[in-house]
């Protein structure tokens, strides 16, 4: 038996006890970790007395932290006496018996009441398991052990972890069996195991506090495998029972690296992931969902402290995470969620009021759990090493401190997302507060449907719906296949041979096929859609934190969070939105004194909107801050060498300068009106999603950013154009209008480039045939077609031979060519089965600017002078309008 | 066909050598080449290929094969051999190659597919020095079967070679060799 780690822990503990100050939590909190570590070590080495004693000491330490001053001192004495006894026992090699514990501890080690409830619960869990066994016998599991059964096993494992480690180990092993050896649990094995647990239960009930397992058995169980089974044949160990019915025994997860080893040393450490990978994967996904929901509910709770349902929801999230993390042997996560759960439980039972501190630590706990869970995910993908969370002890102490302070502090008043310090002087902000509250109440109505475990399906009245978790890649494959079906259908119905057949019945059948495949395509698209609410919730949280940090009062209004967006967008629009919201709070909204001087309400407002319009999704961020300072932007752009001094620019062009890569530097943030951090990244991200971003700003009144995105990444509304013998697809989203140029509209610039005279100004005209070096294209523009395209509010004209039609197509990757094919964003299968190339308009413009020889056009150093554009790209192409209408 | 007879996948990083096994042989500008059969997905007749602008000539374009888009390379042009008109024997060999993005399928246009040959270890000379149409970097070895020389190609390397310059050396070797 290796007692070295125990000795180390005891040394550290003795040191702690000497330095402990009952009034100072920071000196005591680390002891909790060490005692927990000691308990774990003792459990592993089957030192039951030591384990119980450590558990008891943990409780005493917790008491010191929670308790009133005088009792703490007595508890501290008890603690140091106990530790001394343990140390002595270890030196005289009597650790197993552990004599000499103070009588107070001895007494606490045997509490009959607790034993009884333990047994009752044990019994009821066991009863559940027998029930599951009956189910299993009736309908054998083919591939996976039924979830309900796994859950019951997990519950029993958790319940018996301390008092009956052998049972706990057996349960874990059985629960993960199908994952480790790929075979579902069969009923006979389970029956044997349950019989054995029954026996253990009898022993426990008879008062034998250790289920008739010699001490050496516990590690044997933990390491059990087929190889070691013969050595343990003397024991009624579960694996021998398993082995009787099935030769391939599941290898149980290795015992966890003792958390104590990491928490006693300051050096960066961690623990190897030991849980079952599939279960861990589920855990990560579920926990993230829980945490996101909890975060939203906590915000709601902050606005309306009496919101019991929100509180319960947050509590349940922590509770669930605690339960599963315990089972999966993630002690840090279990610890944090457990401590927070306790705190919230006290709020729930009205033992303490909901104070600002409680809310703060709960928010911090959510953040830290999210981080920890991300680390679990990273560890699963990486080397399986789970680093420790350095901030954990501090947060745990903060949680305990918040609990303590709450006993004397008043409850938090209903307040909007504004700094806590501002809460008492609510006088002039009553309206705002009420408004926000109403808004949050709406939020929670929508979210109430999303109880943990079920996925929200907002936008349809908030009815809870039955959902099923599907592998994303499988979904992608299905949507892809549906796309192919639609193509195949088009290929058949447009085949000349089929069209030649004059048969009413056949065309009726074909029509039917078309309808069904179109419907399927609609479903395929819908299946990828998720409400934008999740993204907005993160922003709500961000606004809260930012407004606290900056000391500005910022109210957030959210509209249209039920708007559905392509799942593929979710990960990609988050960052741009965060950038824009951050800029709005940091630089858009003025400090309260500036605002009141300007005659505005002291609290700033940010409107977050999402809606569908014209077959696209629009996301708007509107602030009522000071607006963009055009003069400052121009000055900065000149200084950065982006434009020449005195360049006449429209308002939109001026605003667009903030998206230029050279414009955004850290220095620009403070000097110019503010916006600038990474705005070029924002624009690039949006363009990658085939979207655009527009700015509207009025000095003194605020700024609006509008992102326009296509409905889905999988489909594209395209204009099919011909150039020579080649066909291309232009995304309708980039097309403004198309027209046949007349001779007087055309203007050549010194023989190098061409301009197209439009109603409001001149547009550079680029010939597609020259950009792409395509032979056989129409050389006379008056017999060709000019398509006006837009990028970030600036327009160009592309010359193509003719418009062949409008088509909704499935976007396909060009695979290894995607990086090399400039000006092409992907491919699409055309009705004739050939591949059509989808044009990447922004990249095309880049090619035209960069290569005068290919483009043979004007080479402006900046985007050329344009007619001013309005906020929304107006589509003047009647055919497009009807097309959009059709597909909206 | 017993797939286990097929040669092992050649590692792309080091100079690979061929081992015995099944090879698909084909003709290109009068020479005979071989591809490890394990790399070959299927052989299809020539179909309409959509040209992708602004790419090197040897990339003939993209084809649609059951809803998936496959880049297609003209092996003649890739090797710097003169282009010829397509014939009814011209066909596309769809191969699977490992790239840094994972396994991708690509089409390779050749003059004519010959046969699937079982080549023994003893028939392979792994260190060709000269008289070779293709830079030795891209061949796994030479096989002499019934007096005919077949060049066993490292198709992975050929298709993933980034630099056109790398292939220019192919051309020069080809010229020097003939």
PDB file of N, CA, C and O in Angstrom, chain A residues 380-430:
ATOM      1  N   UNK A 380     -10.593  15.237 -24.544  1.00  0.00           N
ATOM      2  CA  UNK A 380     -11.067  14.055 -25.260  1.00  0.00           C
ATOM      3  C   UNK A 380     -10.488  14.005 -26.657  1.00  0.00           C
ATOM      4  O   UNK A 380     -10.167  12.946 -27.177  1.00  0.00           O
ATOM      5  N   UNK A 381     -10.380  15.197 -27.266  1.00  0.00           N
ATOM      6  CA  UNK A 381      -9.835  15.232 -28.625  1.00  0.00           C
ATOM      7  C   UNK A 381      -8.324  15.134 -28.602  1.00  0.00           C
ATOM      8  O   UNK A 381      -7.710  14.696 -29.555  1.00  0.00           O
ATOM      9  N   UNK A 382      -7.742  15.574 -27.488  1.00  0.00           N
ATOM     10  CA  UNK A 382      -6.284  15.579 -27.411  1.00  0.00           C
ATOM     11  C   UNK A 382      -5.751  14.345 -26.711  1.00  0.00           C
ATOM     12  O   UNK A 382      -6.140  13.230 -27.003  1.00  0.00           O
ATOM     13  N   UNK A 383      -4.880  14.588 -25.732  1.00  0.00           N
ATOM     14  CA  UNK A 383      -4.162  13.479 -25.125  1.00  0.00           C
ATOM     15  C   UNK A 383      -4.889  12.900 -23.909  1.00  0.00           C
ATOM     16  O   UNK A 383      -4.340  12.070 -23.208  1.00  0.00           O
ATOM     17  N   UNK A 384      -6.102  13.377 -23.670  1.00  0.00           N
ATOM     18  CA  UNK A 384      -6.841  12.823 -22.551  1.00  0.00           C
ATOM     19  C   UNK A 384      -6.409  13.369 -21.209  1.00  0.00           C
ATOM     20  O   UNK A 384      -6.811  12.872 -20.165  1.00  0.00           O
ATOM     21  N   UNK A 385      -5.591  14.403 -21.245  1.00  0.00           N
ATOM     22  CA  UNK A 385      -5.119  14.981 -19.997  1.00  0.00           C
ATOM     23  C   UNK A 385      -5.952  16.197 -19.667  1.00  0.00           C
ATOM     24  O   UNK A 385      -6.055  17.123 -20.477  1.00  0.00           O
ATOM     25  N   UNK A 386      -6.563  16.180 -18.511  1.00  0.00           N
ATOM     26  CA  UNK A 386      -7.452  17.260 -18.108  1.00  0.00           C
ATOM     27  C   UNK A 386      -6.715  18.181 -17.149  1.00  0.00           C
ATOM     28  O   UNK A 386      -6.442  17.807 -16.016  1.00  0.00           O
ATOM     29  N   UNK A 387      -6.357  19.395 -17.606  1.00  0.00           N
ATOM     30  CA  UNK A 387      -5.626  20.290 -16.705  1.00  0.00           C
ATOM     31  C   UNK A 387      -6.531  20.799 -15.591  1.00  0.00           C
ATOM     32  O   UNK A 387      -7.749  20.842 -15.747  1.00  0.00           O
ATOM     33  N   UNK A 388      -5.928  21.176 -14.479  1.00  0.00           N
ATOM     34  CA  UNK A 388      -6.753  21.664 -13.377  1.00  0.00           C
ATOM     35  C   UNK A 388      -7.146  23.103 -13.628  1.00  0.00           C
ATOM     36  O   UNK A 388      -6.511  23.818 -14.404  1.00  0.00           O
ATOM     37  N   UNK A 389      -8.219  23.504 -13.022  1.00  0.00           N
ATOM     38  CA  UNK A 389      -8.710  24.872 -13.146  1.00  0.00           C
ATOM     39  C   UNK A 389      -8.114  25.670 -11.990  1.00  0.00           C
ATOM     40  O   UNK A 389      -8.472  25.461 -10.836  1.00  0.00           O
ATOM     41  N   UNK A 390      -7.196  26.599 -12.288  1.00  0.00           N
ATOM     42  CA  UNK A 390      -6.494  27.279 -11.199  1.00  0.00           C
ATOM     43  C   UNK A 390      -7.418  28.158 -10.350  1.00  0.00           C
ATOM     44  O   UNK A 390      -7.173  28.361  -9.168  1.00  0.00           O
ATOM     45  N   UNK A 391      -8.469  28.680 -10.967  1.00  0.00           N
ATOM     46  CA  UNK A 391      -9.309  29.616 -10.227  1.00  0.00           C
ATOM     47  C   UNK A 391     -10.326  28.951  -9.314  1.00  0.00           C
ATOM     48  O   UNK A 391     -11.090  29.635  -8.633  1.00  0.00           O
ATOM     49  N   UNK A 392     -10.359  27.611  -9.325  1.00  0.00           N
ATOM     50  CA  UNK A 392     -11.439  26.928  -8.619  1.00  0.00           C
ATOM     51  C   UNK A 392     -11.483  27.215  -7.118  1.00  0.00           C
ATOM     52  O   UNK A 392     -12.538  27.592  -6.605  1.00  0.00           O
ATOM     53  N   UNK A 393     -10.366  27.058  -6.395  1.00  0.00           N
ATOM     54  CA  UNK A 393     -10.461  27.282  -4.954  1.00  0.00           C
ATOM     55  C   UNK A 393     -10.961  28.686  -4.619  1.00  0.00           C
ATOM     56  O   UNK A 393     -11.792  28.860  -3.738  1.00  0.00           O
ATOM     57  N   UNK A 394     -10.477  29.673  -5.384  1.00  0.00           N
ATOM     58  CA  UNK A 394     -10.884  31.051  -5.122  1.00  0.00           C
ATOM     59  C   UNK A 394     -12.384  31.206  -5.315  1.00  0.00           C
ATOM     60  O   UNK A 394     -13.074  31.836  -4.502  1.00  0.00           O
ATOM     61  N   UNK A 395     -12.910  30.603  -6.396  1.00  0.00           N
ATOM     62  CA  UNK A 395     -14.338  30.730  -6.664  1.00  0.00           C
ATOM     63  C   UNK A 395     -15.152  30.000  -5.605  1.00  0.00           C
ATOM     64  O   UNK A 395     -16.179  30.499  -5.141  1.00  0.00           O
ATOM     65  N   UNK A 396     -14.663  28.841  -5.192  1.00  0.00           N
ATOM     66  CA  UNK A 396     -15.381  28.098  -4.161  1.00  0.00           C
ATOM     67  C   UNK A 396     -15.472  28.935  -2.888  1.00  0.00           C
ATOM     68  O   UNK A 396     -16.536  29.025  -2.272  1.00  0.00           O
ATOM     69  N   UNK A 397     -14.362  29.577  -2.528  1.00  0.00           N
ATOM     70  CA  UNK A 397     -14.404  30.422  -1.342  1.00  0.00           C
ATOM     71  C   UNK A 397     -15.367  31.573  -1.556  1.00  0.00           C
ATOM     72  O   UNK A 397     -16.110  31.955  -0.654  1.00  0.00           O
ATOM     73  N   UNK A 398     -15.353  32.128  -2.782  1.00  0.00           N
ATOM     74  CA  UNK A 398     -16.246  33.251  -3.056  1.00  0.00           C
ATOM     75  C   UNK A 398     -17.698  32.821  -2.926  1.00  0.00           C
ATOM     76  O   UNK A 398     -18.546  33.574  -2.435  1.00  0.00           O
ATOM     77  N   UNK A 399     -17.991  31.590  -3.358  1.00  0.00           N
ATOM     78  CA  UNK A 399     -19.363  31.099  -3.270  1.00  0.00           C
ATOM     79  C   UNK A 399     -19.770  30.976  -1.806  1.00  0.00           C
ATOM     80  O   UNK A 399     -20.850  31.414  -1.394  1.00  0.00           O
ATOM     81  N   UNK A 400     -18.864  30.403  -1.025  1.00  0.00           N
ATOM     82  CA  UNK A 400     -19.158  30.249   0.393  1.00  0.00           C
ATOM     83  C   UNK A 400     -19.309  31.618   1.053  1.00  0.00           C
ATOM     84  O   UNK A 400     -20.209  31.851   1.854  1.00  0.00           O
ATOM     85  N   UNK A 401     -18.432  32.552   0.638  1.00  0.00           N
ATOM     86  CA  UNK A 401     -18.498  33.898   1.205  1.00  0.00           C
ATOM     87  C   UNK A 401     -19.813  34.568   0.847  1.00  0.00           C
ATOM     88  O   UNK A 401     -20.445  35.228   1.691  1.00  0.00           O
ATOM     89  N   UNK A 402     -20.244  34.388  -0.410  1.00  0.00           N
ATOM     90  CA  UNK A 402     -21.496  34.996  -0.851  1.00  0.00           C
ATOM     91  C   UNK A 402     -22.650  34.446  -0.020  1.00  0.00           C
ATOM     92  O   UNK A 402     -23.574  35.169   0.356  1.00  0.00           O
ATOM     93  N   UNK A 403     -22.586  33.158   0.255  1.00  0.00           N
ATOM     94  CA  UNK A 403     -23.606  32.510   1.062  1.00  0.00           C
ATOM     95  C   UNK A 403     -23.658  33.162   2.441  1.00  0.00           C
ATOM     96  O   UNK A 403     -24.724  33.522   2.942  1.00  0.00           O
ATOM     97  N   UNK A 404     -22.485  33.348   3.017  1.00  0.00           N
ATOM     98  CA  UNK A 404     -22.392  33.928   4.351  1.00  0.00           C
ATOM     99  C   UNK A 404     -22.934  35.347   4.386  1.00  0.00           C
ATOM    100  O   UNK A 404     -23.751  35.695   5.221  1.00  0.00           O
ATOM    101  N   UNK A 405     -22.468  36.136   3.418  1.00  0.00           N
ATOM    102  CA  UNK A 405     -22.875  37.535   3.401  1.00  0.00           C
ATOM    103  C   UNK A 405     -24.362  37.664   3.179  1.00  0.00           C
ATOM    104  O   UNK A 405     -25.006  38.559   3.704  1.00  0.00           O
ATOM    105  N   UNK A 406     -24.916  36.735   2.402  1.00  0.00           N
ATOM    106  CA  UNK A 406     -26.327  36.827   2.045  1.00  0.00           C
ATOM    107  C   UNK A 406     -27.219  36.730   3.274  1.00  0.00           C
ATOM    108  O   UNK A 406     -28.344  37.217   3.273  1.00  0.00           O
ATOM    109  N   UNK A 407     -26.701  36.092   4.311  1.00  0.00           N
ATOM    110  CA  UNK A 407     -27.544  35.928   5.497  1.00  0.00           C
ATOM    111  C   UNK A 407     -27.887  37.253   6.134  1.00  0.00           C
ATOM    112  O   UNK A 407     -28.909  37.379   6.796  1.00  0.00           O
ATOM    113  N   UNK A 408     -27.011  38.224   5.936  1.00  0.00           N
ATOM    114  CA  UNK A 408     -27.274  39.520   6.545  1.00  0.00           C
ATOM    115  C   UNK A 408     -27.666  40.569   5.515  1.00  0.00           C
ATOM    116  O   UNK A 408     -28.239  41.587   5.864  1.00  0.00           O
ATOM    117  N   UNK A 409     -27.372  40.313   4.263  1.00  0.00           N
ATOM    118  CA  UNK A 409     -27.593  41.335   3.248  1.00  0.00           C
ATOM    119  C   UNK A 409     -29.041  41.332   2.770  1.00  0.00           C
ATOM    120  O   UNK A 409     -29.735  40.326   2.885  1.00  0.00           O
ATOM    121  N   UNK A 410     -29.485  42.474   2.243  1.00  0.00           N
ATOM    122  CA  UNK A 410     -30.840  42.518   1.684  1.00  0.00           C
ATOM    123  C   UNK A 410     -30.870  41.855   0.312  1.00  0.00           C
ATOM    124  O   UNK A 410     -29.841  41.744  -0.349  1.00  0.00           O
ATOM    125  N   UNK A 411     -32.042  41.456  -0.063  1.00  0.00           N
ATOM    126  CA  UNK A 411     -32.184  40.820  -1.373  1.00  0.00           C
ATOM    127  C   UNK A 411     -31.964  41.847  -2.460  1.00  0.00           C
ATOM    128  O   UNK A 411     -32.150  43.032  -2.259  1.00  0.00           O
ATOM    129  N   UNK A 412     -31.576  41.359  -3.597  1.00  0.00           N
ATOM    130  CA  UNK A 412     -31.339  42.250  -4.716  1.00  0.00           C
ATOM    131  C   UNK A 412     -32.685  42.758  -5.239  1.00  0.00           C
ATOM    132  O   UNK A 412     -33.677  42.030  -5.266  1.00  0.00           O
ATOM    133  N   UNK A 413     -32.680  44.060  -5.590  1.00  0.00           N
ATOM    134  CA  UNK A 413     -33.915  44.625  -6.114  1.00  0.00           C
ATOM    135  C   UNK A 413     -34.041  44.256  -7.576  1.00  0.00           C
ATOM    136  O   UNK A 413     -33.040  44.005  -8.230  1.00  0.00           O
ATOM    137  N   UNK A 414     -35.259  44.228  -8.063  1.00  0.00           N
ATOM    138  CA  UNK A 414     -35.389  43.955  -9.495  1.00  0.00           C
ATOM    139  C   UNK A 414     -34.643  45.039 -10.242  1.00  0.00           C
ATOM    140  O   UNK A 414     -34.792  46.213  -9.952  1.00  0.00           O
ATOM    141  N   UNK A 415     -33.805  44.671 -11.156  1.00  0.00           N
ATOM    142  CA  UNK A 415     -33.067  45.687 -11.878  1.00  0.00           C
ATOM    143  C   UNK A 415     -32.714  45.179 -13.258  1.00  0.00           C
ATOM    144  O   UNK A 415     -32.588  43.990 -13.477  1.00  0.00           O
ATOM    145  N   UNK A 416     -32.559  46.146 -14.150  1.00  0.00           N
ATOM    146  CA  UNK A 416     -32.099  45.767 -15.474  1.00  0.00           C
ATOM    147  C   UNK A 416     -30.618  45.460 -15.394  1.00  0.00           C
ATOM    148  O   UNK A 416     -30.004  45.590 -14.349  1.00  0.00           O
ATOM    149  N   UNK A 417     -30.043  45.101 -16.534  1.00  0.00           N
ATOM    150  CA  UNK A 417     -28.623  44.795 -16.526  1.00  0.00           C
ATOM    151  C   UNK A 417     -27.826  46.078 -16.326  1.00  0.00           C
ATOM    152  O   UNK A 417     -27.505  46.781 -17.269  1.00  0.00           O
ATOM    153  N   UNK A 418     -27.578  46.419 -15.104  1.00  0.00           N
ATOM    154  CA  UNK A 418     -26.789  47.593 -14.794  1.00  0.00           C
ATOM    155  C   UNK A 418     -25.987  47.276 -13.559  1.00  0.00           C
ATOM    156  O   UNK A 418     -26.272  46.327 -12.838  1.00  0.00           O
ATOM    157  N   UNK A 419     -24.960  48.083 -13.279  1.00  0.00           N
ATOM    158  CA  UNK A 419     -24.089  47.754 -12.162  1.00  0.00           C
ATOM    159  C   UNK A 419     -24.853  47.636 -10.858  1.00  0.00           C
ATOM    160  O   UNK A 419     -25.804  48.363 -10.583  1.00  0.00           O
ATOM    161  N   UNK A 420     -24.398  46.712 -10.024  1.00  0.00           N
ATOM    162  CA  UNK A 420     -25.087  46.450  -8.780  1.00  0.00           C
ATOM    163  C   UNK A 420     -25.126  47.685  -7.895  1.00  0.00           C
ATOM    164  O   UNK A 420     -26.107  47.955  -7.216  1.00  0.00           O
ATOM    165  N   UNK A 421     -24.034  48.437  -7.929  1.00  0.00           N
ATOM    166  CA  UNK A 421     -23.951  49.604  -7.060  1.00  0.00           C
ATOM    167  C   UNK A 421     -25.064  50.585  -7.369  1.00  0.00           C
ATOM    168  O   UNK A 421     -25.509  51.339  -6.526  1.00  0.00           O
ATOM    169  N   UNK A 422     -25.525  50.588  -8.607  1.00  0.00           N
ATOM    170  CA  UNK A 422     -26.535  51.554  -9.009  1.00  0.00           C
ATOM    171  C   UNK A 422     -27.935  51.122  -8.594  1.00  0.00           C
ATOM    172  O   UNK A 422     -28.873  51.878  -8.709  1.00  0.00           O
ATOM    173  N   UNK A 423     -28.045  49.914  -8.109  1.00  0.00           N
ATOM    174  CA  UNK A 423     -29.373  49.382  -7.825  1.00  0.00           C
ATOM    175  C   UNK A 423     -30.213  50.235  -6.868  1.00  0.00           C
ATOM    176  O   UNK A 423     -31.387  50.449  -7.137  1.00  0.00           O
ATOM    177  N   UNK A 424     -29.649  50.731  -5.761  1.00  0.00           N
ATOM    178  CA  UNK A 424     -30.502  51.456  -4.833  1.00  0.00           C
ATOM    179  C   UNK A 424     -31.116  52.733  -5.424  1.00  0.00           C
ATOM    180  O   UNK A 424     -32.266  53.029  -5.148  1.00  0.00           O
ATOM    181  N   UNK A 425     -30.365  53.508  -6.217  1.00  0.00           N
ATOM    182  CA  UNK A 425     -30.953  54.753  -6.717  1.00  0.00           C
ATOM    183  C   UNK A 425     -31.634  54.530  -8.052  1.00  0.00           C
ATOM    184  O   UNK A 425     -31.141  54.858  -9.115  1.00  0.00           O
ATOM    185  N   UNK A 426     -32.795  53.972  -7.955  1.00  0.00           N
ATOM    186  CA  UNK A 426     -33.508  53.590  -9.175  1.00  0.00           C
ATOM    187  C   UNK A 426     -34.475  54.668  -9.613  1.00  0.00           C
ATOM    188  O   UNK A 426     -35.171  54.521 -10.598  1.00  0.00           O
ATOM    189  N   UNK A 427     -34.537  55.749  -8.806  1.00  0.00           N
ATOM    190  CA  UNK A 427     -35.553  56.779  -8.975  1.00  0.00           C
ATOM    191  C   UNK A 427     -35.936  57.088 -10.417  1.00  0.00           C
ATOM    192  O   UNK A 427     -37.055  56.822 -10.832  1.00  0.00           O
ATOM    193  N   UNK A 428     -34.994  57.651 -11.145  1.00  0.00           N
ATOM    194  CA  UNK A 428     -35.341  58.147 -12.473  1.00  0.00           C
ATOM    195  C   UNK A 428     -35.424  57.077 -13.541  1.00  0.00           C
ATOM    196  O   UNK A 428     -35.714  57.364 -14.684  1.00  0.00           O
ATOM    197  N   UNK A 429     -35.142  55.846 -13.187  1.00  0.00           N
ATOM    198  CA  UNK A 429     -35.033  54.825 -14.232  1.00  0.00           C
ATOM    199  C   UNK A 429     -36.165  53.808 -14.177  1.00  0.00           C
ATOM    200  O   UNK A 429     -36.065  52.746 -14.752  1.00  0.00           O
ATOM    201  N   UNK A 430     -37.169  54.198 -13.417  1.00  0.00           N
ATOM    202  CA  UNK A 430     -38.264  53.255 -13.242  1.00  0.00           C
ATOM    203  C   UNK A 430     -38.802  52.691 -14.537  1.00  0.00           C
ATOM    204  O   UNK A 430     -38.991  51.500 -14.676  1.00  0.00           O
TER     205      UNK A 430
END
